[in-house]
PDB file of C-alpha atoms in Angstrom:
ATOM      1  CA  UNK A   1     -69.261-117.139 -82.544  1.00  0.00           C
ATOM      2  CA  UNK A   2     -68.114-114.414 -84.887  1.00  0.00           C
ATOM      3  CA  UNK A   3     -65.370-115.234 -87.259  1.00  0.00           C
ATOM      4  CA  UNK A   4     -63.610-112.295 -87.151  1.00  0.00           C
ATOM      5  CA  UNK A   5     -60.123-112.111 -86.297  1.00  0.00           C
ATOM      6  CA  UNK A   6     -59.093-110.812 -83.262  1.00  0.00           C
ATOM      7  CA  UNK A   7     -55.243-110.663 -84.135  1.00  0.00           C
ATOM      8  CA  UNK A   8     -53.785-111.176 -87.896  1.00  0.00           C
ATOM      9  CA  UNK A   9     -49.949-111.284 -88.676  1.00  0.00           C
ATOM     10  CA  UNK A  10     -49.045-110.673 -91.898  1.00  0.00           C
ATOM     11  CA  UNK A  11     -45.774-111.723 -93.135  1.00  0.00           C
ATOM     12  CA  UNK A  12     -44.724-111.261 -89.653  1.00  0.00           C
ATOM     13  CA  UNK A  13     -40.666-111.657 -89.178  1.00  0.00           C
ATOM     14  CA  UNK A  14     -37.958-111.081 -86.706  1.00  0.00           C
ATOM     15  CA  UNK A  15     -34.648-111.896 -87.862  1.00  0.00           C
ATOM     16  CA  UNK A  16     -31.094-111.837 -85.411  1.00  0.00           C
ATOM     17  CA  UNK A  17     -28.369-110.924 -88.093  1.00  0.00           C
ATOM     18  CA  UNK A  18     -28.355-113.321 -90.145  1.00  0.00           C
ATOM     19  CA  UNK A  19     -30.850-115.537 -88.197  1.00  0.00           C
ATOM     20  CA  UNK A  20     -34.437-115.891 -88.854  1.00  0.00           C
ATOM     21  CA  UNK A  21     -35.953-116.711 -85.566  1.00  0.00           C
ATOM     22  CA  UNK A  22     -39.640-116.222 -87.118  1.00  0.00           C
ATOM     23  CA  UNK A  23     -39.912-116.011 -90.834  1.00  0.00           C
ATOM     24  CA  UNK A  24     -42.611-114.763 -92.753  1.00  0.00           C
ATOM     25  CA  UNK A  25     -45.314-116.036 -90.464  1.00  0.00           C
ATOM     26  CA  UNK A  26     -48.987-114.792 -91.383  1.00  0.00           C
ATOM     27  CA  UNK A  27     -51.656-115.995 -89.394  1.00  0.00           C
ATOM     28  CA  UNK A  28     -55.245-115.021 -87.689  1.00  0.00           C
ATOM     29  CA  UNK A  29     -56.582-115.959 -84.404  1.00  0.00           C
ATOM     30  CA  UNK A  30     -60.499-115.260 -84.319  1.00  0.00           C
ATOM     31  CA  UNK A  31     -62.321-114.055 -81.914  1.00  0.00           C
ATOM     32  CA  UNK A  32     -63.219-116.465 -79.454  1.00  0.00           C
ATOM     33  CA  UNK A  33     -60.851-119.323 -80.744  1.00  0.00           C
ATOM     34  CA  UNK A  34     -58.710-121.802 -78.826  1.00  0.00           C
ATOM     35  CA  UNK A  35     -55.574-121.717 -81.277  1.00  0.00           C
ATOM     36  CA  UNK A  36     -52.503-123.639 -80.278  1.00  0.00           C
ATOM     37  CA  UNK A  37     -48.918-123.299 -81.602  1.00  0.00           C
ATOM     38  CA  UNK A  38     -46.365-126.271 -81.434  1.00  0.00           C
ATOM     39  CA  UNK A  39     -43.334-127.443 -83.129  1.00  0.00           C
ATOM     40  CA  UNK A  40     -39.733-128.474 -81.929  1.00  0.00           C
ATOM     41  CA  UNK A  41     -37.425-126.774 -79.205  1.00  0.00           C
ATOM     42  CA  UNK A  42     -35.809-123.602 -81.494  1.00  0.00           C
ATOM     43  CA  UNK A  43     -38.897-123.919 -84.189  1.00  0.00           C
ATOM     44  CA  UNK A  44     -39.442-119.874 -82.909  1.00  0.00           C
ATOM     45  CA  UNK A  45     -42.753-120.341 -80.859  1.00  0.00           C
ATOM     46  CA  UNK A  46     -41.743-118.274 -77.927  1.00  0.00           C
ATOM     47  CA  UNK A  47     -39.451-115.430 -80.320  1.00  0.00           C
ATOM     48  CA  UNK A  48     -43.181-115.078 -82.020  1.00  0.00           C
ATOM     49  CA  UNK A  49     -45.268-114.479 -79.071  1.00  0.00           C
ATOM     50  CA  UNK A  50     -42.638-112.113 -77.707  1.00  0.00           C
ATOM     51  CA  UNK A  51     -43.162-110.180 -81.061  1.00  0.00           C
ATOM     52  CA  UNK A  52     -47.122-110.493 -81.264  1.00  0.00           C
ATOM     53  CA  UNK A  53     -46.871-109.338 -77.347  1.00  0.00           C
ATOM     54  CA  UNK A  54     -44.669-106.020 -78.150  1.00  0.00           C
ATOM     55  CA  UNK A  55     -41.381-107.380 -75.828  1.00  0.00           C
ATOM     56  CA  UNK A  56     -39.759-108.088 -79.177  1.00  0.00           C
ATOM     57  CA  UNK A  57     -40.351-105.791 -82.311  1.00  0.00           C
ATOM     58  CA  UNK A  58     -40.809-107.321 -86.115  1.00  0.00           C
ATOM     59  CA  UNK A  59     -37.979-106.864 -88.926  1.00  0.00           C
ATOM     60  CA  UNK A  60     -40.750-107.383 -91.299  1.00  0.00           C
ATOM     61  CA  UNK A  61     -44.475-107.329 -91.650  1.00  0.00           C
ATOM     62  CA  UNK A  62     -47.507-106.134 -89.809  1.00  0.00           C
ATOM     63  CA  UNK A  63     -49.275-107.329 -86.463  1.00  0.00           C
ATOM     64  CA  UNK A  64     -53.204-106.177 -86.054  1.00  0.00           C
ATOM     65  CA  UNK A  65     -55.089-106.577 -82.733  1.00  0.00           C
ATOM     66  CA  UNK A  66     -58.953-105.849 -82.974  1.00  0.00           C
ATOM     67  CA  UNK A  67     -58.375-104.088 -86.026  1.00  0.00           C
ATOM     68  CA  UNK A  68     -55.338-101.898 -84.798  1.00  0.00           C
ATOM     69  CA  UNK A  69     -52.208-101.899 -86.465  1.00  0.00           C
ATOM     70  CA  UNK A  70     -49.979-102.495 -83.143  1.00  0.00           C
ATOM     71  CA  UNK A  71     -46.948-103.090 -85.167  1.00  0.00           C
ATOM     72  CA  UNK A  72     -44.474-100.521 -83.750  1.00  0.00           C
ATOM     73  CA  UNK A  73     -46.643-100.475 -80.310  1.00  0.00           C
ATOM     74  CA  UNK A  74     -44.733-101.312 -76.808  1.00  0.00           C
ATOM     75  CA  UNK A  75     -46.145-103.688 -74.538  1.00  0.00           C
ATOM     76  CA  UNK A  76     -47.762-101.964 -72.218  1.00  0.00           C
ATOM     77  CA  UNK A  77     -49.681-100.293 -75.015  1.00  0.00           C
ATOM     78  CA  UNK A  78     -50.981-103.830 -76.329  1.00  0.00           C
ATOM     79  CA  UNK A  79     -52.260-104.649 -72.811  1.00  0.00           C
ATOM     80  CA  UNK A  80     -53.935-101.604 -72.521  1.00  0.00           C
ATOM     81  CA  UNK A  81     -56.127-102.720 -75.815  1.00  0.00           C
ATOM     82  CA  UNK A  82     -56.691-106.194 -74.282  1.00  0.00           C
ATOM     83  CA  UNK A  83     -53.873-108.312 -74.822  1.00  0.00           C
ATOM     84  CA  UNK A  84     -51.879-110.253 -71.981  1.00  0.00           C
ATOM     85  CA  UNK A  85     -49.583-113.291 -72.066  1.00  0.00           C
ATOM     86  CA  UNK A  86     -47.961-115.205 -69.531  1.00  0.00           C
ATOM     87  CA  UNK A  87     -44.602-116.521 -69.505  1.00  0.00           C
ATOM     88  CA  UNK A  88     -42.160-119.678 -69.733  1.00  0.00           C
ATOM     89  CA  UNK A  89     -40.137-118.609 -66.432  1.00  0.00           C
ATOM     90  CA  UNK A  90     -42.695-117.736 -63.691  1.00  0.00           C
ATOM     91  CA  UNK A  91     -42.828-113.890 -62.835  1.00  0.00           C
ATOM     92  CA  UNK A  92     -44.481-113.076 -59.704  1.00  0.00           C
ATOM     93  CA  UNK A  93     -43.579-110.659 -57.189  1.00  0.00           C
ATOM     94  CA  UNK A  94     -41.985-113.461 -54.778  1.00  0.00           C
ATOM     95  CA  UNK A  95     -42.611-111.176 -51.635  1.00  0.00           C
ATOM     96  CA  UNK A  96     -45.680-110.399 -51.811  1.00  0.00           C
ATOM     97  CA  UNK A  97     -48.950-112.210 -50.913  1.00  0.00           C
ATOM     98  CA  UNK A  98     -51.085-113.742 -53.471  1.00  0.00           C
ATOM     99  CA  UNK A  99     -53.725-111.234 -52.478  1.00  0.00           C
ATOM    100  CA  UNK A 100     -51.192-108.550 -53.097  1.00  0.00           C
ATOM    101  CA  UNK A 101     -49.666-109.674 -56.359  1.00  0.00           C
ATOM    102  CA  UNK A 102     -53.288-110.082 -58.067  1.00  0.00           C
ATOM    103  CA  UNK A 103     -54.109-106.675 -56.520  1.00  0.00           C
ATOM    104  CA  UNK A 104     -51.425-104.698 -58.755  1.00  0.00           C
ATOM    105  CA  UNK A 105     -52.534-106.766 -61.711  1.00  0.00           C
ATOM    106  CA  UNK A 106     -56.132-105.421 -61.141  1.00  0.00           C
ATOM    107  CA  UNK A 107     -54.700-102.053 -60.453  1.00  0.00           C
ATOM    108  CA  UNK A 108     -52.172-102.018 -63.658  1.00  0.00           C
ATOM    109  CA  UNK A 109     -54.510-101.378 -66.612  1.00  0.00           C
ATOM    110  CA  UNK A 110     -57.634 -99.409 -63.958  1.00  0.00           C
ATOM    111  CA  UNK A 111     -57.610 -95.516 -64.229  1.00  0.00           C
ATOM    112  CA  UNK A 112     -57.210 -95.582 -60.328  1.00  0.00           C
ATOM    113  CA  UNK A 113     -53.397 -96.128 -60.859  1.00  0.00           C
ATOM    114  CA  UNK A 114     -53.209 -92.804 -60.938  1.00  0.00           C
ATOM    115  CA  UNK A 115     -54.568 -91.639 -57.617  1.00  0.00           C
ATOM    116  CA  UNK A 116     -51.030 -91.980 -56.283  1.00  0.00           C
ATOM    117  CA  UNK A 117     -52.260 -91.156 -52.473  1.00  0.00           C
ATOM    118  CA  UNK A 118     -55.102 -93.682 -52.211  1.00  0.00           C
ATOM    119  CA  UNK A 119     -53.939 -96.641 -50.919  1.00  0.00           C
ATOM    120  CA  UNK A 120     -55.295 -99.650 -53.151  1.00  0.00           C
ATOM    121  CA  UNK A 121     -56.842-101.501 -50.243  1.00  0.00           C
ATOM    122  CA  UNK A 122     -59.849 -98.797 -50.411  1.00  0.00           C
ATOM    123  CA  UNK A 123     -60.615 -99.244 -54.068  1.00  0.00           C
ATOM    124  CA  UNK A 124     -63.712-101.502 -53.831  1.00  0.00           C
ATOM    125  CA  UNK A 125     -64.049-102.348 -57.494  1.00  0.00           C
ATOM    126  CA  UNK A 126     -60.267-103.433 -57.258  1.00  0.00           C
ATOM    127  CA  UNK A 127     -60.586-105.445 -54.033  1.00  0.00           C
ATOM    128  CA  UNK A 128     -63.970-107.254 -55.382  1.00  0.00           C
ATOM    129  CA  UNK A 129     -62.020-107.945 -58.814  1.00  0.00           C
ATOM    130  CA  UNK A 130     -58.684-109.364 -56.596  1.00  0.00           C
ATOM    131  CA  UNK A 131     -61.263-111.530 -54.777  1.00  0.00           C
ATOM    132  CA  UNK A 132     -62.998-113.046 -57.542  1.00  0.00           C
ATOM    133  CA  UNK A 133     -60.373-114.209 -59.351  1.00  0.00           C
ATOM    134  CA  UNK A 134     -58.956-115.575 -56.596  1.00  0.00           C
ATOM    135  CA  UNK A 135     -61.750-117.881 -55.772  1.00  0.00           C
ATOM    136  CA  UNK A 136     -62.623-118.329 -59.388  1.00  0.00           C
ATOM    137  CA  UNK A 137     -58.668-119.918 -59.679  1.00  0.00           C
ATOM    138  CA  UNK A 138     -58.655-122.090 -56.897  1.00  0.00           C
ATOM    139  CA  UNK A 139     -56.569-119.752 -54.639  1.00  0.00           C
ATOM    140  CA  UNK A 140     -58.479-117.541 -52.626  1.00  0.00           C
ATOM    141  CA  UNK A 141     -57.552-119.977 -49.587  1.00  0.00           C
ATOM    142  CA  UNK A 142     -53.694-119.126 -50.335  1.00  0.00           C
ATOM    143  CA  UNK A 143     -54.230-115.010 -50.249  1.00  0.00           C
ATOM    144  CA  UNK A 144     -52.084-114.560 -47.394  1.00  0.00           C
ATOM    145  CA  UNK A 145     -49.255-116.726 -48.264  1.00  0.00           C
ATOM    146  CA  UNK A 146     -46.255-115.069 -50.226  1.00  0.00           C
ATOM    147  CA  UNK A 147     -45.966-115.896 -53.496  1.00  0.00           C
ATOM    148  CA  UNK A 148     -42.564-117.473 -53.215  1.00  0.00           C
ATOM    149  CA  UNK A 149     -43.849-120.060 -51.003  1.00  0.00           C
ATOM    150  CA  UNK A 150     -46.105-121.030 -52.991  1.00  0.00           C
ATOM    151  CA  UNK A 151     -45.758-124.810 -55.145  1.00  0.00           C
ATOM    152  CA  UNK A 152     -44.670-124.646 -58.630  1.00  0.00           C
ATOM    153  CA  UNK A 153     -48.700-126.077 -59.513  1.00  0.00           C
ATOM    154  CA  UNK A 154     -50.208-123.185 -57.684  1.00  0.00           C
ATOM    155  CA  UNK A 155     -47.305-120.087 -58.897  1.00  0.00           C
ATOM    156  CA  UNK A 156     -48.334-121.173 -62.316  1.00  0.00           C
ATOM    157  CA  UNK A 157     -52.115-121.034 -61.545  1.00  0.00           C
ATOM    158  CA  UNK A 158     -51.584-117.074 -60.237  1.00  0.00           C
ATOM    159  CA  UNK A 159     -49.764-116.370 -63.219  1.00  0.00           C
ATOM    160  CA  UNK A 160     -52.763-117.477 -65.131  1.00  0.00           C
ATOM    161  CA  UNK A 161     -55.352-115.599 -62.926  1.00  0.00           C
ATOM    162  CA  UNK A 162     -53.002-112.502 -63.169  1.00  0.00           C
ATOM    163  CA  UNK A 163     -53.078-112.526 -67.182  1.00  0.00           C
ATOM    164  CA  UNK A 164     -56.738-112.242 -66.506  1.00  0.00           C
ATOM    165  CA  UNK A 165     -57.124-109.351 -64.415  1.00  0.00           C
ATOM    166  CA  UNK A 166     -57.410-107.159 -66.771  1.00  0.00           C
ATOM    167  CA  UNK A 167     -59.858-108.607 -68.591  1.00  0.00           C
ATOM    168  CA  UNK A 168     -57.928-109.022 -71.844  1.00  0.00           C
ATOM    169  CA  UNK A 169     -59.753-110.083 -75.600  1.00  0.00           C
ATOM    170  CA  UNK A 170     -56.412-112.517 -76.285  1.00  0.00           C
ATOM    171  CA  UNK A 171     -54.153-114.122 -73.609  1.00  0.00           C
ATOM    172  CA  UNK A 172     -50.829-115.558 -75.111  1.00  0.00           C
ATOM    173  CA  UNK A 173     -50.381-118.117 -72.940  1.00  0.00           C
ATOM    174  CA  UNK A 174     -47.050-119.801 -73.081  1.00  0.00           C
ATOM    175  CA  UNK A 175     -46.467-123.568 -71.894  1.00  0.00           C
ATOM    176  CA  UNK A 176     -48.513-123.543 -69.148  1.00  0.00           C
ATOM    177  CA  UNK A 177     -47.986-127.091 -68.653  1.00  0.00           C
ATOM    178  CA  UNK A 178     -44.130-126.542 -68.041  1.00  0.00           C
ATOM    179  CA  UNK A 179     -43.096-128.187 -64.662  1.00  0.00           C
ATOM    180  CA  UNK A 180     -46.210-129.581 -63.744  1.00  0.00           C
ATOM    181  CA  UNK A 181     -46.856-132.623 -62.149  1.00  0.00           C
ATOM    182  CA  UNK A 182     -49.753-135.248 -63.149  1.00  0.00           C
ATOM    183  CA  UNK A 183     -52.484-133.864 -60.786  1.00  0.00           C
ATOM    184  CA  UNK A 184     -50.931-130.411 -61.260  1.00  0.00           C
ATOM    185  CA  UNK A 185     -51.359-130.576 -65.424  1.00  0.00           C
ATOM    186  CA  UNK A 186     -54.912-132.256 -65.104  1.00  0.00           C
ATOM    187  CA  UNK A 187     -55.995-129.023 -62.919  1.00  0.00           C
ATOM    188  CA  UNK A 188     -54.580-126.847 -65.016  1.00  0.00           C
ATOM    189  CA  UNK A 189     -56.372-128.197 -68.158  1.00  0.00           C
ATOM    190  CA  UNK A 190     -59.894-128.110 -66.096  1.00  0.00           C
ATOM    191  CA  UNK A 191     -58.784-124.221 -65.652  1.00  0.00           C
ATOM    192  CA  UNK A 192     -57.970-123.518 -69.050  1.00  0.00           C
ATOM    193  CA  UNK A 193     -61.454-125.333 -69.977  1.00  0.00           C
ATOM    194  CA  UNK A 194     -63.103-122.918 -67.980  1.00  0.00           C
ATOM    195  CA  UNK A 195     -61.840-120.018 -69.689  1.00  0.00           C
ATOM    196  CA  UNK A 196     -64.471-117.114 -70.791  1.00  0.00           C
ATOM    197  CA  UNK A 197     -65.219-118.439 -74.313  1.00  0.00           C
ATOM    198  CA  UNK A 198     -65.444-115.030 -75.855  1.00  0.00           C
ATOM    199  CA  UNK A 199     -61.711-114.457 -75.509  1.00  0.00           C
ATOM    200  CA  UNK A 200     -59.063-115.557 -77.794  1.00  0.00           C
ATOM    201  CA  UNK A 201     -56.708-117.563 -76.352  1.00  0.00           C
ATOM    202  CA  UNK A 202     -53.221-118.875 -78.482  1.00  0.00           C
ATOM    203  CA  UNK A 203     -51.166-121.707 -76.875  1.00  0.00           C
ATOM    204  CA  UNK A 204     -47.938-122.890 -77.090  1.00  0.00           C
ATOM    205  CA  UNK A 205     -47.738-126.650 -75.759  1.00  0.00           C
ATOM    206  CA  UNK A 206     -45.189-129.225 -76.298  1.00  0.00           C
ATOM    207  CA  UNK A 207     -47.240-131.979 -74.999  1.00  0.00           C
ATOM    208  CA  UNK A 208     -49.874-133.119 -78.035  1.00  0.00           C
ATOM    209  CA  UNK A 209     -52.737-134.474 -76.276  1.00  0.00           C
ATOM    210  CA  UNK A 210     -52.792-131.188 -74.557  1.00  0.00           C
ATOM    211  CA  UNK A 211     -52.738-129.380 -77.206  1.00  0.00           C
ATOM    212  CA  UNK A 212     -54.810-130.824 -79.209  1.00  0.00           C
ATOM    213  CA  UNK A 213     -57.442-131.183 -76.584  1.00  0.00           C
ATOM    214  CA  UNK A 214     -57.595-127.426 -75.884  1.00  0.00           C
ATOM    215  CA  UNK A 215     -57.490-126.212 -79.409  1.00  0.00           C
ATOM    216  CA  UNK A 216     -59.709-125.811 -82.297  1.00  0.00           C
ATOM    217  CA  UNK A 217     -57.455-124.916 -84.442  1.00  0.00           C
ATOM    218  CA  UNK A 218     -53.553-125.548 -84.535  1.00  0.00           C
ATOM    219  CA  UNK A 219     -50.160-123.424 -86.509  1.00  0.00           C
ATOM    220  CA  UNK A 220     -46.860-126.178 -87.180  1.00  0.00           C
ATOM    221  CA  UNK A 221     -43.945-123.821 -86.854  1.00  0.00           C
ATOM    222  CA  UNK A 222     -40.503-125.355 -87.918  1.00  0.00           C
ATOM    223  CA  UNK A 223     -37.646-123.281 -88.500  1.00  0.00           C
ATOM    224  CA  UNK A 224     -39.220-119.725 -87.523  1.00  0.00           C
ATOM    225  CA  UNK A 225     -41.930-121.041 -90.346  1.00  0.00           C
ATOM    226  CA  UNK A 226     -44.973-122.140 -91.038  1.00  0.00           C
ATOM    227  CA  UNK A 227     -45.408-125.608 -91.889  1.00  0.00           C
ATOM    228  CA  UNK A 228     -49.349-126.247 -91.940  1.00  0.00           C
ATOM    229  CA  UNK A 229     -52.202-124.719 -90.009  1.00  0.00           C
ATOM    230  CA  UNK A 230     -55.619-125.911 -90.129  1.00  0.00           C
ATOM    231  CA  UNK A 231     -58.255-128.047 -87.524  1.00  0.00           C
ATOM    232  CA  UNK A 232     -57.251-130.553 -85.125  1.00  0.00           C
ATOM    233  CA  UNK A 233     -58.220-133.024 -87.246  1.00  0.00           C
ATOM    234  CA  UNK A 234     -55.859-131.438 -90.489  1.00  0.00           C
ATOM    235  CA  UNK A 235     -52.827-131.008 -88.782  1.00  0.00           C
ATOM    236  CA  UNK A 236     -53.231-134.450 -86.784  1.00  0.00           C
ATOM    237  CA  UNK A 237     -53.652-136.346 -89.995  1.00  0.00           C
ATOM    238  CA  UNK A 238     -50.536-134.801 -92.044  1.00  0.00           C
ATOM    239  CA  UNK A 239     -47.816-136.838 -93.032  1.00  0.00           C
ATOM    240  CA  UNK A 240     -45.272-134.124 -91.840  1.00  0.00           C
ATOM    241  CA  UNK A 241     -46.348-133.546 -88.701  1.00  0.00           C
ATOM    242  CA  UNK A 242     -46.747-137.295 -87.807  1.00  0.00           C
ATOM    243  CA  UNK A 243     -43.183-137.780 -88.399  1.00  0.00           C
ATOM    244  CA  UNK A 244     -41.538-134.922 -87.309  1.00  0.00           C
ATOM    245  CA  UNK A 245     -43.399-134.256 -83.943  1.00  0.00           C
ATOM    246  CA  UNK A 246     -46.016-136.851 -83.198  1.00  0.00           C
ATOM    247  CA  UNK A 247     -43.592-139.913 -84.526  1.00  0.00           C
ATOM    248  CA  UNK A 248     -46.575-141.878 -85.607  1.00  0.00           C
ATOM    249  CA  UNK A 249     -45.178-142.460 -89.411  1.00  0.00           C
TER     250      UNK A 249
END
């Protein structure tokens, strides 16, 4: 597994008058790497990944994905180079099928978006894609039901399989976990686990044993800051985070 990064923030901020949501954060996510971010309610985990994703811009610093400065970039720009991110609040499109919703993810970042008169039903490469991930998530016997009547367990498994579609390099996935039941958060884990290993994936995950189970490699915020970031192992054995967030000293 290469070490390079796939994202690096340097000195990354994003301040709200006189508030500083995330302050001064620098940090690298490698190719490949299962990287988790945790700290307290209002420690700026979310305000971050809306800045790394574009839906927020930075006061301060820089923001490179493979080796692009996407700084000033929107969103849709950022996907477009291989980055996608899911979300704390489910978005789906409620009315449409499952089928349907992962359809227009497929279709968002292909060329074929622009052939405004085909209907997407005769794209083949689109319709094989739709399938796959369908049966590859565990939902390809729910293609026909509408999104909104689908259970919390299974909207938050699309939303997954629709950060995928287009094949991205880093998903920013943000508490997946959120909601979940006991059976629900033990198949979501075997899903994550399954991942493709050559992406990057960054996590933010209030429960511990989840997080530290999924990542190699785990960033303290606390105060829009960052208080330590090393392995599993680091992180789990310092004093300050065994206090403040694992209550273990």
């Amino acid at each position: 597994m290469t070490t390079a990064p796939c994202l690096r923030l340097d000195r990354v901020s994003r301040h709200f008058g006189g508030l500083k949501a995330v302050d001064n954060v620098t940090l690298d996510v490698r190719m490949g790497a299962r990287h988790a971010l945790i700290g307290p309610n209002g420690a700026g985990k979310t305000t971050l990944f809306n800045v790394i994703s574009g839906e927020a811009s930075a006061t301060t610093g820089t923001i490179r994905f493979l080796d692009a400065d996407v700084t000033k970039e929107p969103p849709h720009t950022r996907a477009a180079r291989g980055m996608a991110r899911t979300f704390q609040i489910i978005r789906l499109f409620p009315s449409l099928t499952v089928r349907e919703n992962m359809l227009m993810a497929c279709q968002a970042l292909d060329p074929v978006k622009y052939a405004m008169l085909r209907p997407l039903s005769s794209c083949r490469s689109l319709t094989a894609r739709t399938d796959a991930l369908l049966d590859e998530f565990g939902l390809a016997n729910l293609r026909h039901a509408a999104a909104r009547h689908l259970s919390y367990g299974d909207q938050r498994k699309l939303e997954v399989a629709l950060s995928m579609a287009g094949r991205p390099r880093l998903l920013l996935l943000d508490e997946p976990m959120a909601g979940l039941s006991g059976g629900e958060r033990e198949a979501m884990q075997r899903l994550l686990s399954r991942l493709d290993p050559a992406m990057a994936v960054l996590l933010i995950e209030h429960d511990m044993d989840v997080a530290f189970g999924f990542a190699d490699t785990v960033t303290v915020l606390t105060h829009g800051a960052v208080l330590i970031q090393g392995t599993t192992d680091e992180v789990g054995r310092d004093e300050r985070v065994q206090r403040s967030y694992l209550g273990t000293a």
